[in-house]
CSV table of C-alpha atoms in Angstrom, one decimal:
chain,number,residue,atom,x,y,z
A,1,MET,CA,0.0,0.0,0.0
A,2,LYS,CA,2.8,2.2,0.7
A,3,LYS,CA,4.4,2.0,-2.5
A,4,TYR,CA,1.1,3.0,-4.4
A,5,LEU,CA,0.7,5.8,-2.0
A,6,ARG,CA,4.2,7.2,-3.0
A,7,ILE,CA,3.5,6.6,-6.6
A,8,PHE,CA,0.3,8.9,-6.2
A,9,THR,CA,2.3,11.4,-4.2
A,10,LEU,CA,5.1,11.6,-6.7
A,11,GLY,CA,2.3,11.9,-9.5
A,12,ILE,CA,1.0,15.1,-7.7
A,13,GLN,CA,4.3,16.7,-7.4
A,14,GLN,CA,5.1,16.0,-11.0
A,15,GLN,CA,1.8,17.6,-12.1
A,16,LEU,CA,2.5,20.7,-9.9
A,17,GLN,CA,5.6,21.2,-11.7
A,18,HIS,CA,3.6,21.7,-15.0
A,19,LYS,CA,1.5,24.5,-13.8
A,20,ALA,CA,1.1,25.9,-17.4
A,21,ASN,CA,-0.3,22.6,-18.7
A,22,LEU,CA,-2.9,22.5,-16.0
A,23,THR,CA,-3.6,26.2,-16.7
A,24,ALA,CA,-4.2,25.3,-20.3
A,25,TYR,CA,-6.4,22.2,-19.7
A,26,TYR,CA,-8.4,24.5,-17.4
A,27,LEU,CA,-9.0,27.2,-20.4
A,28,VAL,CA,-9.8,24.6,-22.8
A,29,GLY,CA,-12.1,22.8,-20.5
A,30,MET,CA,-14.0,26.1,-19.6
A,31,VAL,CA,-14.8,26.7,-23.3
A,32,ASN,CA,-16.6,23.6,-24.2
A,33,PRO,CA,-19.4,23.4,-21.6
A,34,ILE,CA,-20.1,27.0,-22.3
A,35,LEU,CA,-20.5,26.4,-26.2
A,36,PHE,CA,-22.6,23.3,-25.6
A,37,VAL,CA,-24.7,25.4,-23.2
A,38,MET,CA,-25.3,28.2,-25.8
A,39,VAL,CA,-26.0,25.6,-28.5
A,40,TRP,CA,-28.6,24.0,-26.3
A,41,LEU,CA,-30.4,27.0,-25.2
A,42,ASN,CA,-30.6,28.3,-28.8
A,43,ILE,CA,-32.1,24.9,-29.7
A,44,ILE,CA,-34.7,24.9,-27.0
A,45,GLY,CA,-35.6,28.4,-27.7
A,46,THR,CA,-38.9,29.6,-26.3
A,47,ARG,CA,-40.0,26.0,-25.5
A,48,GLU,CA,-40.1,25.1,-21.8
A,49,SER,CA,-38.5,21.7,-22.4
A,50,ILE,CA,-37.2,19.2,-25.0
A,51,ASN,CA,-37.6,15.4,-24.3
A,52,GLY,CA,-37.9,16.3,-20.7
A,53,PHE,CA,-34.9,18.4,-20.6
A,54,THR,CA,-35.6,22.1,-19.3
A,55,ARG,CA,-32.8,24.8,-19.7
A,56,SER,CA,-31.8,24.2,-16.3
A,57,ASP,CA,-31.3,20.6,-17.0
A,58,PHE,CA,-29.2,21.2,-20.0
A,59,ILE,CA,-26.9,23.6,-18.2
A,60,LEU,CA,-26.5,21.2,-15.2
A,61,TYR,CA,-26.0,18.3,-17.6
A,62,PHE,CA,-23.1,20.0,-19.6
A,63,ILE,CA,-21.5,21.3,-16.4
A,64,PHE,CA,-21.5,17.6,-15.0
A,65,ILE,CA,-20.2,16.2,-18.2
A,66,ASN,CA,-17.3,18.6,-18.5
A,67,ALA,CA,-16.6,18.9,-14.8
A,68,GLY,CA,-17.1,15.0,-14.4
A,69,TYR,CA,-14.3,14.2,-16.8
A,70,TYR,CA,-11.7,15.4,-14.4
A,71,VAL,CA,-13.4,13.0,-11.7
A,72,VAL,CA,-14.1,10.1,-14.1
A,73,GLY,CA,-12.1,10.6,-17.2
A,74,GLY,CA,-8.5,11.0,-18.1
A,75,ASN,CA,-6.2,8.9,-20.5
A,76,PHE,CA,-3.7,6.4,-19.3
A,77,TYR,CA,-4.1,3.5,-22.0
A,78,ASN,CA,-1.4,4.9,-23.9
A,79,MET,CA,1.0,4.8,-21.0
A,80,ILE,CA,0.3,1.1,-20.5
A,81,GLY,CA,0.5,0.5,-24.2
A,82,ASN,CA,4.0,2.2,-24.2
A,83,GLU,CA,5.2,0.2,-21.1
A,84,ILE,CA,4.2,-3.0,-23.0
A,85,LYS,CA,5.9,-1.8,-26.2
A,86,THR,CA,9.1,-0.7,-24.7
A,87,GLY,CA,9.6,-3.8,-22.3
A,88,GLY,CA,8.8,-1.4,-19.4
A,89,ILE,CA,6.5,-3.8,-17.8
A,90,SER,CA,9.3,-6.2,-17.1
A,91,LYS,CA,10.2,-4.0,-14.1
A,92,SER,CA,6.6,-4.9,-12.6
A,93,LEU,CA,7.3,-8.4,-13.2
A,94,LEU,CA,10.4,-8.3,-10.8
A,95,LYS,CA,8.6,-6.3,-8.2
A,96,PRO,CA,5.7,-6.7,-6.1
A,97,TYR,CA,3.5,-4.1,-7.8
A,98,SER,CA,1.1,-3.8,-10.7
A,99,ILE,CA,2.1,-1.6,-13.4
A,100,LEU,CA,-1.8,-1.2,-14.1
A,101,TRP,CA,-2.3,0.4,-10.8
A,102,GLU,CA,0.8,2.7,-11.2
A,103,GLU,CA,-0.4,4.2,-14.5
A,104,TYR,CA,-3.9,4.4,-12.9
A,105,LEU,CA,-2.5,6.2,-9.7
A,106,VAL,CA,-0.5,8.5,-11.9
A,107,GLU,CA,-3.5,9.5,-13.8
A,108,GLN,CA,-5.5,10.1,-10.6
A,109,SER,CA,-2.9,12.4,-9.5
A,110,TRP,CA,-3.6,14.4,-12.6
A,111,LYS,CA,-7.2,14.4,-12.1
A,112,LEU,CA,-7.0,15.4,-8.4
A,113,CYS,CA,-4.8,18.5,-9.5
A,114,THR,CA,-7.2,19.5,-12.3
A,115,LEU,CA,-10.1,19.1,-10.2
A,116,PHE,CA,-9.3,22.0,-8.1
A,117,LEU,CA,-9.2,24.1,-11.2
A,118,VAL,CA,-12.6,22.8,-12.3
A,119,VAL,CA,-14.4,24.3,-9.2
A,120,PRO,CA,-13.9,27.9,-10.6
A,121,MET,CA,-15.2,26.9,-14.0
A,122,VAL,CA,-18.6,25.5,-12.3
A,123,PHE,CA,-19.1,28.8,-10.7
A,124,LEU,CA,-18.5,31.0,-13.6
A,125,ILE,CA,-21.0,28.8,-15.8
A,126,GLY,CA,-23.2,29.1,-12.8
A,127,PHE,CA,-23.0,32.8,-12.9
A,128,LEU,CA,-23.3,33.2,-16.5
A,129,PHE,CA,-26.6,31.3,-16.9
A,130,LYS,CA,-27.9,31.8,-13.3
A,131,GLN,CA,-31.1,33.0,-14.6
A,132,TYR,CA,-32.0,29.5,-16.0
A,133,ILE,CA,-30.7,27.3,-13.2
A,134,THR,CA,-33.1,25.7,-10.7
A,135,ILE,CA,-31.5,23.2,-8.1
A,136,HIS,CA,-33.4,20.6,-6.1
A,137,PHE,CA,-31.5,17.6,-4.9
A,138,THR,CA,-32.7,15.1,-2.4
A,139,TYR,CA,-30.2,13.2,0.0
A,140,ILE,CA,-31.2,9.8,-1.8
A,141,GLN,CA,-30.4,11.3,-4.9
A,142,ILE,CA,-27.1,12.5,-3.9
A,143,SER,CA,-26.2,9.2,-2.3
A,144,GLU,CA,-27.1,7.3,-5.6
A,145,PHE,CA,-25.3,9.9,-7.6
A,146,THR,CA,-22.3,9.5,-5.4
A,147,LEU,CA,-22.2,5.7,-5.7
A,148,SER,CA,-22.9,6.0,-9.4
A,149,LEU,CA,-20.1,8.4,-9.9
A,150,VAL,CA,-17.6,6.1,-8.2
A,151,MET,CA,-18.5,3.2,-10.2
A,152,ALA,CA,-18.4,5.1,-13.4
A,153,SER,CA,-14.8,6.1,-12.5
A,154,PHE,CA,-13.7,2.4,-12.0
A,155,ILE,CA,-15.5,1.4,-15.3
A,156,TYR,CA,-13.8,4.1,-17.2
A,157,ALA,CA,-10.3,3.0,-15.6
A,158,LEU,CA,-11.0,-0.7,-16.6
A,159,ILE,CA,-11.9,0.4,-20.3
A,160,GLN,CA,-8.7,2.3,-20.3
A,161,ALA,CA,-6.6,-0.6,-19.1
A,162,ILE,CA,-8.2,-3.1,-21.4
A,163,ILE,CA,-7.3,-0.8,-24.3
A,164,GLY,CA,-3.7,-0.5,-23.1
A,165,CYS,CA,-3.4,-4.2,-22.5
A,166,LEU,CA,-4.3,-4.8,-26.2
A,167,ALA,CA,-0.8,-3.5,-27.2
A,168,PHE,CA,0.2,-7.0,-26.4
A,169,TRP,CA,-1.2,-8.1,-29.7
A,170,LEU,CA,-1.9,-4.6,-31.6
A,171,VAL,CA,0.7,-2.5,-33.3
A,172,ASP,CA,-1.3,0.6,-32.8
A,173,ILE,CA,-3.7,1.0,-30.0
A,174,TRP,CA,-3.9,4.7,-30.2
A,175,VAL,CA,-6.4,4.5,-33.1
A,176,LEU,CA,-8.5,2.3,-31.0
A,177,GLY,CA,-8.4,4.8,-28.1
A,178,ASP,CA,-9.6,7.5,-30.4
A,179,MET,CA,-12.3,5.5,-31.6
A,180,ILE,CA,-13.5,4.6,-28.0
A,181,TRP,CA,-13.7,8.2,-27.1
A,182,ILE,CA,-15.7,8.8,-30.1
A,183,MET,CA,-18.0,6.1,-28.8
A,184,PHE,CA,-18.2,7.9,-25.5
A,185,GLY,CA,-19.1,11.1,-27.3
A,186,VAL,CA,-22.0,9.4,-29.5
A,187,LEU,CA,-23.1,6.6,-27.5
A,188,GLY,CA,-22.1,7.7,-24.0
A,189,GLY,CA,-24.0,11.0,-23.7
A,190,VAL,CA,-21.1,13.3,-24.0
A,191,ILE,CA,-22.2,15.1,-26.9
A,192,VAL,CA,-26.0,15.0,-26.5
A,193,PRO,CA,-28.0,13.2,-23.8
A,194,ILE,CA,-28.8,9.6,-25.2
A,195,THR,CA,-32.6,10.4,-24.9
A,196,PHE,CA,-32.2,12.4,-28.1
A,197,LEU,CA,-30.6,9.7,-30.1
A,198,PRO,CA,-32.7,8.0,-32.7
A,199,SER,CA,-34.5,5.1,-31.4
A,200,SER,CA,-32.6,2.7,-33.8
A,201,ILE,CA,-29.3,3.8,-32.1
A,202,ARG,CA,-30.6,4.6,-28.6
A,203,TRP,CA,-31.2,0.9,-27.6
A,204,LEU,CA,-27.3,0.2,-28.4
A,205,ALA,CA,-26.3,3.0,-26.4
A,206,GLU,CA,-28.3,1.7,-23.4
A,207,ILE,CA,-26.7,-1.6,-23.4
A,208,LEU,CA,-23.2,-0.7,-24.1
A,209,PRO,CA,-20.9,0.4,-21.0
A,210,PHE,CA,-20.0,3.9,-22.4
A,211,SER,CA,-23.5,5.1,-21.1
A,212,ALA,CA,-22.6,3.9,-17.7
A,213,VAL,CA,-19.9,6.3,-17.4
A,214,TYR,CA,-21.2,9.8,-18.0
A,215,TYR,CA,-24.7,9.4,-18.9
A,216,VAL,CA,-26.1,7.1,-16.1
A,217,PRO,CA,-24.4,9.4,-13.2
A,218,GLY,CA,-25.8,12.4,-15.1
A,219,SER,CA,-29.3,11.1,-15.4
A,220,ILE,CA,-29.4,10.1,-11.8
A,221,LEU,CA,-28.0,13.7,-10.8
A,222,LEU,CA,-30.8,15.4,-12.7
A,223,ASN,CA,-33.6,12.9,-11.4
A,224,LYS,CA,-34.0,11.6,-15.0
A,225,SER,CA,-33.5,8.1,-14.4
A,226,ILE,CA,-36.6,6.0,-14.2
A,227,HIS,CA,-35.0,3.2,-12.3
A,228,PRO,CA,-32.0,4.5,-10.5
A,229,VAL,CA,-31.3,1.3,-8.8
A,230,ALA,CA,-31.5,-0.7,-11.9
A,231,ASP,CA,-29.3,1.9,-13.4
A,232,LEU,CA,-26.7,1.2,-10.4
A,233,MET,CA,-27.1,-2.6,-11.1
A,234,PHE,CA,-26.3,-2.0,-14.8
A,235,GLN,CA,-23.2,-0.3,-13.7
A,236,ALA,CA,-22.1,-2.9,-11.0
A,237,GLY,CA,-22.7,-5.6,-13.9
A,238,TYR,CA,-20.3,-4.1,-16.2
A,239,LEU,CA,-17.8,-3.4,-13.3
A,240,PHE,CA,-17.8,-7.3,-12.7
A,241,LEU,CA,-17.6,-8.0,-16.6
A,242,LEU,CA,-14.8,-5.7,-17.3
A,243,SER,CA,-12.8,-6.6,-14.4
A,244,ALA,CA,-13.0,-10.2,-15.4
A,245,MET,CA,-12.0,-9.2,-19.0
A,246,LEU,CA,-9.1,-7.2,-17.8
A,247,ILE,CA,-7.7,-10.1,-15.5
A,248,ALA,CA,-8.0,-12.6,-18.7
A,249,ILE,CA,-6.4,-10.2,-21.1
A,250,TRP,CA,-3.5,-9.3,-18.9
A,251,LYS,CA,-2.9,-13.2,-18.2
A,252,LEU,CA,-3.1,-13.9,-21.8
A,253,GLY,CA,-0.9,-10.9,-22.6
A,254,LEU,CA,1.7,-12.0,-20.0
A,255,LYS,CA,1.8,-15.3,-21.4
A,256,LYS,CA,2.6,-14.1,-24.9
A,257,TYR,CA,5.0,-11.3,-23.6
A,258,GLU,CA,6.9,-14.1,-21.7
A,259,ALA,CA,6.8,-16.5,-24.7
A,260,VAL,CA,8.6,-14.1,-27.0
A,261,GLY,CA,11.2,-13.3,-24.3
A,262,GLY,CA,9.9,-10.1,-23.0
């Protein structure tokens, strides 16, 4: 446990040494939600709501999507892929720690540092569109949302780790990583809430794990989930399935790695 805590601490120190990068992430991250909110407010026009989403819902939804990325998201599949391609995982085979956990914790240190920059973004957007925002959360709603957000974070991390481990077999996993992010955008509710997708696509979005990362927590937060307990079970199911997949892929990958003299 101490070695992982040290990895996390060193990761924070490294992130703080690159304050310019953190500021750049903040500025870029601030533009996206403002643009999305302006677009959807223009679409809704004078109507009270669209598909059950009011002006307030759209604002809060895209605040969550963009701020939530710094809690749930981040990319570390490329770091795992690099370790596999360069033979860096050999060190983890000789030491009692997991390279997967190492890269995961390094990414968590980045998210923790950037999370502090997200707070002013949330307040700024709230100030710009305060005339449209109405907030009413219950304790049960907040509890369900918190649990959903935690599971979403692990689901996202498992997907990242699985993509990274495919470097045992694939020459280029970066294209796959980009494709997965597109899937999050279209089928995960990042670009548009899933309820706005055509029915021919919506059913697919509702059964794939991408919706479990952003859309499910967002819908629970906004009280748009018809069956929040069922949504939580949906996330728990994917946690189990993706964990089993990662363990199997990692073991098979190590066998291949050792067979070729990695």
